[in-house]
PDB file of C-alpha atoms in Angstrom:
ATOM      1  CA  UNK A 854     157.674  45.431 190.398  1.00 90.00           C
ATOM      2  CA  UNK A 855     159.906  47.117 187.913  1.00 93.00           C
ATOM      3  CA  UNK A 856     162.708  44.509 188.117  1.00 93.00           C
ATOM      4  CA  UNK A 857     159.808  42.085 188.086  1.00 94.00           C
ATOM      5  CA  UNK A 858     158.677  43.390 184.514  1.00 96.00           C
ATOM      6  CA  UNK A 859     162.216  43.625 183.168  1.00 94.00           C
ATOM      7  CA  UNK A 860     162.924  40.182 184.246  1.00 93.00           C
ATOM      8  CA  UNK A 861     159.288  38.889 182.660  1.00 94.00           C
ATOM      9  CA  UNK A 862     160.273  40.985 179.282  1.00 94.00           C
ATOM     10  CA  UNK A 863     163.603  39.441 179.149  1.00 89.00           C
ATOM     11  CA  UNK A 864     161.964  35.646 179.549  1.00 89.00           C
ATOM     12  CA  UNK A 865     159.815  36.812 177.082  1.00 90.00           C
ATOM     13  CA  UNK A 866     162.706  37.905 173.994  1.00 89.00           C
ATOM     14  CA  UNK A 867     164.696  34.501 174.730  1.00 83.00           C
ATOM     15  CA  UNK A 868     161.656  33.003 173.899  1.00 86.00           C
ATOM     16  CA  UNK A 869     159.261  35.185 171.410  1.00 86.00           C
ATOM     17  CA  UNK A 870     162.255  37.371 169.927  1.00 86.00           C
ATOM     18  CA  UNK A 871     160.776  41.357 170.376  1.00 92.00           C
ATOM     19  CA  UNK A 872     157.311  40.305 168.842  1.00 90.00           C
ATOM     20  CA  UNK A 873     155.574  39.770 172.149  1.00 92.00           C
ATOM     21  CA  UNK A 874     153.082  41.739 173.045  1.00 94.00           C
ATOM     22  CA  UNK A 875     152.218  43.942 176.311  1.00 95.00           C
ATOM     23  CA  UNK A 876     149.269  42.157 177.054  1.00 94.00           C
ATOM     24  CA  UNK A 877     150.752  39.053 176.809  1.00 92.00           C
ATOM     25  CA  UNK A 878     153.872  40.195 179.345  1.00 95.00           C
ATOM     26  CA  UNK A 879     151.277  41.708 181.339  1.00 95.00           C
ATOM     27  CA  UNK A 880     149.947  38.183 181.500  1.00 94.00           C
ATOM     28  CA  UNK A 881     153.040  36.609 182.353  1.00 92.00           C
ATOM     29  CA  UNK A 882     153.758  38.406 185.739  1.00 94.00           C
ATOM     30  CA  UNK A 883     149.606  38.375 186.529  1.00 95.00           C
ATOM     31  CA  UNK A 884     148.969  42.137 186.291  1.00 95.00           C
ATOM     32  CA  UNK A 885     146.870  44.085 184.287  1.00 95.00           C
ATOM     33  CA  UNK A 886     147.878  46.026 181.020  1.00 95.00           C
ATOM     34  CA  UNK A 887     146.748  49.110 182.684  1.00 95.00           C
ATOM     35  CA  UNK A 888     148.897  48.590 185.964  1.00 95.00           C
ATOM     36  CA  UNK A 889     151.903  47.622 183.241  1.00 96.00           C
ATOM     37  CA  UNK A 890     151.939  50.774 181.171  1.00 96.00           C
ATOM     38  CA  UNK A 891     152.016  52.691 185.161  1.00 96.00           C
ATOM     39  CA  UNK A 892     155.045  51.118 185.456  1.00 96.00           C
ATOM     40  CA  UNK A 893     156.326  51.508 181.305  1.00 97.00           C
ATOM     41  CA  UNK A 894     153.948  53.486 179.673  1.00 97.00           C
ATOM     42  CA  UNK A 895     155.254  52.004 176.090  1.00 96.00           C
ATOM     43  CA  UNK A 896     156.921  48.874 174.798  1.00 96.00           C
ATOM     44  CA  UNK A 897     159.693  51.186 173.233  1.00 96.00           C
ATOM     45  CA  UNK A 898     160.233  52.601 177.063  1.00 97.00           C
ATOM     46  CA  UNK A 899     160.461  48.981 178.322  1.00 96.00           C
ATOM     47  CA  UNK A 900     163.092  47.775 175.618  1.00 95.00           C
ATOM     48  CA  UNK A 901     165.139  51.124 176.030  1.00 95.00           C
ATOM     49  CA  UNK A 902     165.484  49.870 179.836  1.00 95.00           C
ATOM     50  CA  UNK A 903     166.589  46.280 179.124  1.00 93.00           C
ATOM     51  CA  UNK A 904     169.333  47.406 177.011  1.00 92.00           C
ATOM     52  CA  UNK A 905     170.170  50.197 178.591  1.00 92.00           C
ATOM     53  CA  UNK A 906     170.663  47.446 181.548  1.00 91.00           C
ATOM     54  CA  UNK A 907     172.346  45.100 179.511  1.00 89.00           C
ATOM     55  CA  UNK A 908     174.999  47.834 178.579  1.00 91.00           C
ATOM     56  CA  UNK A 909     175.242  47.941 182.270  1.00 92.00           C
ATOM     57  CA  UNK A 910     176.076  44.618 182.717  1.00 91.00           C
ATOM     58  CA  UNK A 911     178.558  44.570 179.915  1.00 90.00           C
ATOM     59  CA  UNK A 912     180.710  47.418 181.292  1.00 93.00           C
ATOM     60  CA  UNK A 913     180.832  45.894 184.514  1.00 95.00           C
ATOM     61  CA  UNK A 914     181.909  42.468 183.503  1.00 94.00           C
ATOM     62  CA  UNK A 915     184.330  44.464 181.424  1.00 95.00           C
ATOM     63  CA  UNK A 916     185.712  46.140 184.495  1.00 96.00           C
ATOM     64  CA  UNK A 917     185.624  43.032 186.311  1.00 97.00           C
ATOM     65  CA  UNK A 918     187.863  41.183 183.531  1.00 97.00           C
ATOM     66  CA  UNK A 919     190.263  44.052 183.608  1.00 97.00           C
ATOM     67  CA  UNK A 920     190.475  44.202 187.234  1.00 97.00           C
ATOM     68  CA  UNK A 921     191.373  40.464 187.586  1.00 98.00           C
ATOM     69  CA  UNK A 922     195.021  39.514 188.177  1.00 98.00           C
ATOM     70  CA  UNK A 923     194.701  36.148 187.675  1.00 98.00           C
ATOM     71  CA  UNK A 924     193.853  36.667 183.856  1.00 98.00           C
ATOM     72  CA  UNK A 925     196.956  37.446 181.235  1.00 97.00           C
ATOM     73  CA  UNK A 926     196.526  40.687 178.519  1.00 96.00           C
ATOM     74  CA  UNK A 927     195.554  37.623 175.873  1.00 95.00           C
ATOM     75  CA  UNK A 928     192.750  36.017 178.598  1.00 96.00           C
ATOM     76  CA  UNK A 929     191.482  39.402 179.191  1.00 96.00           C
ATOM     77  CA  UNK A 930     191.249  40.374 175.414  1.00 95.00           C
ATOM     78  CA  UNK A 931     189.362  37.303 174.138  1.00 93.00           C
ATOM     79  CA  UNK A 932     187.101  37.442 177.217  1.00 93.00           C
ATOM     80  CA  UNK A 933     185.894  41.270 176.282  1.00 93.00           C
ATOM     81  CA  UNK A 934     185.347  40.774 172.830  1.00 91.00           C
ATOM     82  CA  UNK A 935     183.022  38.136 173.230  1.00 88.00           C
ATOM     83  CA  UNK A 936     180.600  39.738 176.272  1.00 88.00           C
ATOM     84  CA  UNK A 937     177.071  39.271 175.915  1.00 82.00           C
ATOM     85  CA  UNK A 938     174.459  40.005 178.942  1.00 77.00           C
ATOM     86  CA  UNK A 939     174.052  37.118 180.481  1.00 74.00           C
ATOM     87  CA  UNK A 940     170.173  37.047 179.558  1.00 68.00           C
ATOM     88  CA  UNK A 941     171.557  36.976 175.729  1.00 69.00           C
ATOM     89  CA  UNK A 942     173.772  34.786 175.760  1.00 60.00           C
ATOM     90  CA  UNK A 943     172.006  32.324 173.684  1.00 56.00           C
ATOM     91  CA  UNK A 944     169.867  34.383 171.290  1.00 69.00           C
ATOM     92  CA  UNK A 945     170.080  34.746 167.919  1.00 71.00           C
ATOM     93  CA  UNK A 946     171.509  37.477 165.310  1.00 75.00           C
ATOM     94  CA  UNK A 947     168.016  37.596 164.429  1.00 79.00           C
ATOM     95  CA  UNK A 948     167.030  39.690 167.574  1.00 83.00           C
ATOM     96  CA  UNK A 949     169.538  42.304 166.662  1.00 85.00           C
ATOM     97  CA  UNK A 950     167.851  42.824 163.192  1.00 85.00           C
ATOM     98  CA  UNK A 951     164.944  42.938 164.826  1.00 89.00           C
ATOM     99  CA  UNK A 952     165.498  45.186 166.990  1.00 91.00           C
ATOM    100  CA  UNK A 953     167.089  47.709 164.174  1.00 90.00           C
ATOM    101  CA  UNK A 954     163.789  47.231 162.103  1.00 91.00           C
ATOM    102  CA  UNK A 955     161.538  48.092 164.852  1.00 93.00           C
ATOM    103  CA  UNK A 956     162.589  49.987 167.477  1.00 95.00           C
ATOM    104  CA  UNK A 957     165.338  52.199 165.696  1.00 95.00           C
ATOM    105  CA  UNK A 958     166.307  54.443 168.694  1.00 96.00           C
ATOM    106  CA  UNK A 959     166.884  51.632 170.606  1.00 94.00           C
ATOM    107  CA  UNK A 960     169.062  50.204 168.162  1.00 93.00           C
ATOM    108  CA  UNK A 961     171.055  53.570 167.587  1.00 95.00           C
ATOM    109  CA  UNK A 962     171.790  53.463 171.698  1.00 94.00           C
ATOM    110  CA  UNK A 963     173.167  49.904 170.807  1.00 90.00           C
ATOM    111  CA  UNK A 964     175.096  50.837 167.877  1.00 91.00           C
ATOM    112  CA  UNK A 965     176.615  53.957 169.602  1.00 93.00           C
ATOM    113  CA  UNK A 966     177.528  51.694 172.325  1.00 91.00           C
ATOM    114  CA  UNK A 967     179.390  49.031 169.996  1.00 88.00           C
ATOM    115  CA  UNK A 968     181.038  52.006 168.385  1.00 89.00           C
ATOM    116  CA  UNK A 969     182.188  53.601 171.177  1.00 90.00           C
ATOM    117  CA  UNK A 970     183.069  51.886 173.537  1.00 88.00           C
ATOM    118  CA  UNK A 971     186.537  49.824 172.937  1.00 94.00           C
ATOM    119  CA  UNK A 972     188.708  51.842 175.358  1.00 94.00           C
ATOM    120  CA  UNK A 973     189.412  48.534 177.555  1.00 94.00           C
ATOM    121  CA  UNK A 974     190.064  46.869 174.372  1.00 95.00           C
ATOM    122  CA  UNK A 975     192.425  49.047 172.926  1.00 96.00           C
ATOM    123  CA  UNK A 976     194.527  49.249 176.324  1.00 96.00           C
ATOM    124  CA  UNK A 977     194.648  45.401 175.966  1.00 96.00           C
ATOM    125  CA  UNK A 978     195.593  45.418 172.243  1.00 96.00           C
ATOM    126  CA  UNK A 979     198.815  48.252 173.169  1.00 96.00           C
ATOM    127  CA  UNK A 980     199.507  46.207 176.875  1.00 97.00           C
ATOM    128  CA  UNK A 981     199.794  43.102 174.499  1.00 96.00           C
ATOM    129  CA  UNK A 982     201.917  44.577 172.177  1.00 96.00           C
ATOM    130  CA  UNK A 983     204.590  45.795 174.736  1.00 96.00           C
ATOM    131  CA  UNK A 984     204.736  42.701 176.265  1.00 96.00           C
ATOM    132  CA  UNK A 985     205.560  41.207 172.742  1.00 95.00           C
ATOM    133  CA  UNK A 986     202.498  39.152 172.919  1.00 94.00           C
ATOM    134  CA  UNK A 987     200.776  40.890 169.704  1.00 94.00           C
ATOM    135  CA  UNK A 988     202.803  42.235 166.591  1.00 93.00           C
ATOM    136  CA  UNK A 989     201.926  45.811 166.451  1.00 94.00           C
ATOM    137  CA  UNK A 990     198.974  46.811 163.908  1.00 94.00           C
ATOM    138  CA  UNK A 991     196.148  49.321 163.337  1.00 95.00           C
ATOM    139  CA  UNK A 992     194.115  49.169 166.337  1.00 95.00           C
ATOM    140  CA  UNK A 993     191.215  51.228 164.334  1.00 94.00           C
ATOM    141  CA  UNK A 994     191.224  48.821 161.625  1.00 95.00           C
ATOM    142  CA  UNK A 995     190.707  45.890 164.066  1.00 94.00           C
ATOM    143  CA  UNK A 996     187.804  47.515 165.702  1.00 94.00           C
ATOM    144  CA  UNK A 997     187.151  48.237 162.177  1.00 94.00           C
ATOM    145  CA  UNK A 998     186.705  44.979 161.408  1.00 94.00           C
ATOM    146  CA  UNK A 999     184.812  43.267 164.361  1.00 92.00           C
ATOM    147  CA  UNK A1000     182.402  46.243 164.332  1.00 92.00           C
ATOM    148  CA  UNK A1001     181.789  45.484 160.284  1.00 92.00           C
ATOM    149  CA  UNK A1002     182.271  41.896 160.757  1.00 90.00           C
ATOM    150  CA  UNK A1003     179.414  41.546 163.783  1.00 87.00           C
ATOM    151  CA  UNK A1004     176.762  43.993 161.429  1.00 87.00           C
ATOM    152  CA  UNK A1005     177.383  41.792 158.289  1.00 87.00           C
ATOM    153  CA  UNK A1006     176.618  38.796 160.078  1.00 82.00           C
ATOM    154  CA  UNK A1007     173.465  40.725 161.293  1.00 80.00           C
ATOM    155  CA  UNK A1008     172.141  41.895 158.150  1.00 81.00           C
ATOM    156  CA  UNK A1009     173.197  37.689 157.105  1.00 77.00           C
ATOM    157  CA  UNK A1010     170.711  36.484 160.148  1.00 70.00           C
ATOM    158  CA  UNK A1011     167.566  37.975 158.500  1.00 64.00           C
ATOM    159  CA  UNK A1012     168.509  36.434 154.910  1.00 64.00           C
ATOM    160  CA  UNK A1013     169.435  32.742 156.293  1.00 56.00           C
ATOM    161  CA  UNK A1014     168.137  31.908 159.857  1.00 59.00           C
ATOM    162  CA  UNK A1015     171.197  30.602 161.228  1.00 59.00           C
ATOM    163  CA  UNK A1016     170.691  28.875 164.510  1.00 65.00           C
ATOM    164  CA  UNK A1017     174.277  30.430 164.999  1.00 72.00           C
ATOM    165  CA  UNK A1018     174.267  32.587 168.563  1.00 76.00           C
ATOM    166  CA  UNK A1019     174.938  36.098 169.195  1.00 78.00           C
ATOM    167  CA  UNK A1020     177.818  34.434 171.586  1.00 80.00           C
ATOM    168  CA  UNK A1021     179.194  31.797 169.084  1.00 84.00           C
ATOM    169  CA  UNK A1022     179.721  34.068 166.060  1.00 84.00           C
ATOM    170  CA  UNK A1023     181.100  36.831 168.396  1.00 86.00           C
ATOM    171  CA  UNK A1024     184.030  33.856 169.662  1.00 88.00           C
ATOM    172  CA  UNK A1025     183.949  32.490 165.934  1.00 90.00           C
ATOM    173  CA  UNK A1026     184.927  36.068 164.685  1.00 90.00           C
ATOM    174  CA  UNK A1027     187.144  36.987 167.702  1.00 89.00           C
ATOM    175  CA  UNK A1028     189.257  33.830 167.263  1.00 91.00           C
ATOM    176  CA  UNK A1029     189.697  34.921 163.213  1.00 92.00           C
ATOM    177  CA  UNK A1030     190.887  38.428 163.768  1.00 92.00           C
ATOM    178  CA  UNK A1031     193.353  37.467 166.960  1.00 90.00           C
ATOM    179  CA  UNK A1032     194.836  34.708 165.244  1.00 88.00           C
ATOM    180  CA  UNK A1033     193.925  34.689 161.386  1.00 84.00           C
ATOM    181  CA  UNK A1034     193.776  31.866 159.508  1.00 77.00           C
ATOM    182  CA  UNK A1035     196.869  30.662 158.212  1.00 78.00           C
ATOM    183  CA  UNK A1036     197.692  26.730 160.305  1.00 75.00           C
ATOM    184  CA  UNK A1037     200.020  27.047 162.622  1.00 69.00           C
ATOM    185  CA  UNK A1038     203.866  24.834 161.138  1.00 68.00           C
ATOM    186  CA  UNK A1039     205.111  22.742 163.743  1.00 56.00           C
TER     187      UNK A1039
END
């Protein structure tokens, strides 16, 4: 029933962003509100569980990238910096200001987790550079730089509705930093 709710929620953000009610979800799968909080006894529970499953996801299709031999270091680094969960693949930025302005602690999980976790990333950036595929540079700064680069196109969602995706402006900016902007002579 759980997975059932999760699944309903998830439906529901693609579609209705985070302003959809319980009654209405409750609705959706045919239960009652009352049976619905037995299961997540508030909205803010029911969000903390879909990301905290969509972080999930994202470390194990991070694992599963690095674990594949059929993928070079540069194949591997452009696929992990532009993971989404597969539910969110075409949302908004919108839904990530959203979700700072009203469910905070929710959003602080999420930004610890974009903070934190670059591990795989950084192995990638120093396996690239040894096999003289990348020049050497400040890994920090990089991270640096996508972290800063993905909240200022955030806080830019709220001010312009772009019908830009979480997925396209996370390959738009990956593509920048990995190979600049200068044309390539010849």
């Amino acid at each position: 029933m759980r997975d059932r709710i999760v699944e309903a929620a998830s439906h529901e953000i693609r579609r209705r962003g985070l302003r959809f009610t319980m009654g209405d979800l409750a609705k959706r799968v045919g239960m009652s509100t009352k049976t619905l909080y037995g299961c997540f006894p508030s909205k803010d529970v029911l969000i903390a569980t879909i990301l905290h499953e969509a972080i999930i996801e994202l470390q194990d299709k991070e694992k599963e990238i690095m674990a594949n031999p059929d993928l070079t270091t540069l194949d591997k680094l452009k696929r992990c910096l532009i993971l989404i969960p597969t539910d969110f693949q075409f949302i908004g930025l919108n839904l990530i200001t959203e979700l700072q302005r009203y469910y905070p602690d929710q959003w602080k999980t999420l930004d610890q987790f974009l903070n934190k976790q670059w591990d795989s990333i950084t192995e990638l950036f120093h396996e690239g550079i040894n096999q003289g595929l990348l020049r050497p540079f400040n890994t920090k700064i990089f991270i640096d730089l996508y972290v800063g680069g993905l909240y200022r196109l955030i806080e830019n969602s709220s001010d312009h509705k772009s019908s830009i995706t979480l997925q396209e402006s996370l390959r738009d900016m990956g593509e920048i930093l990995l190979s600049g902007i200068i044309k390539k002579e010849g």
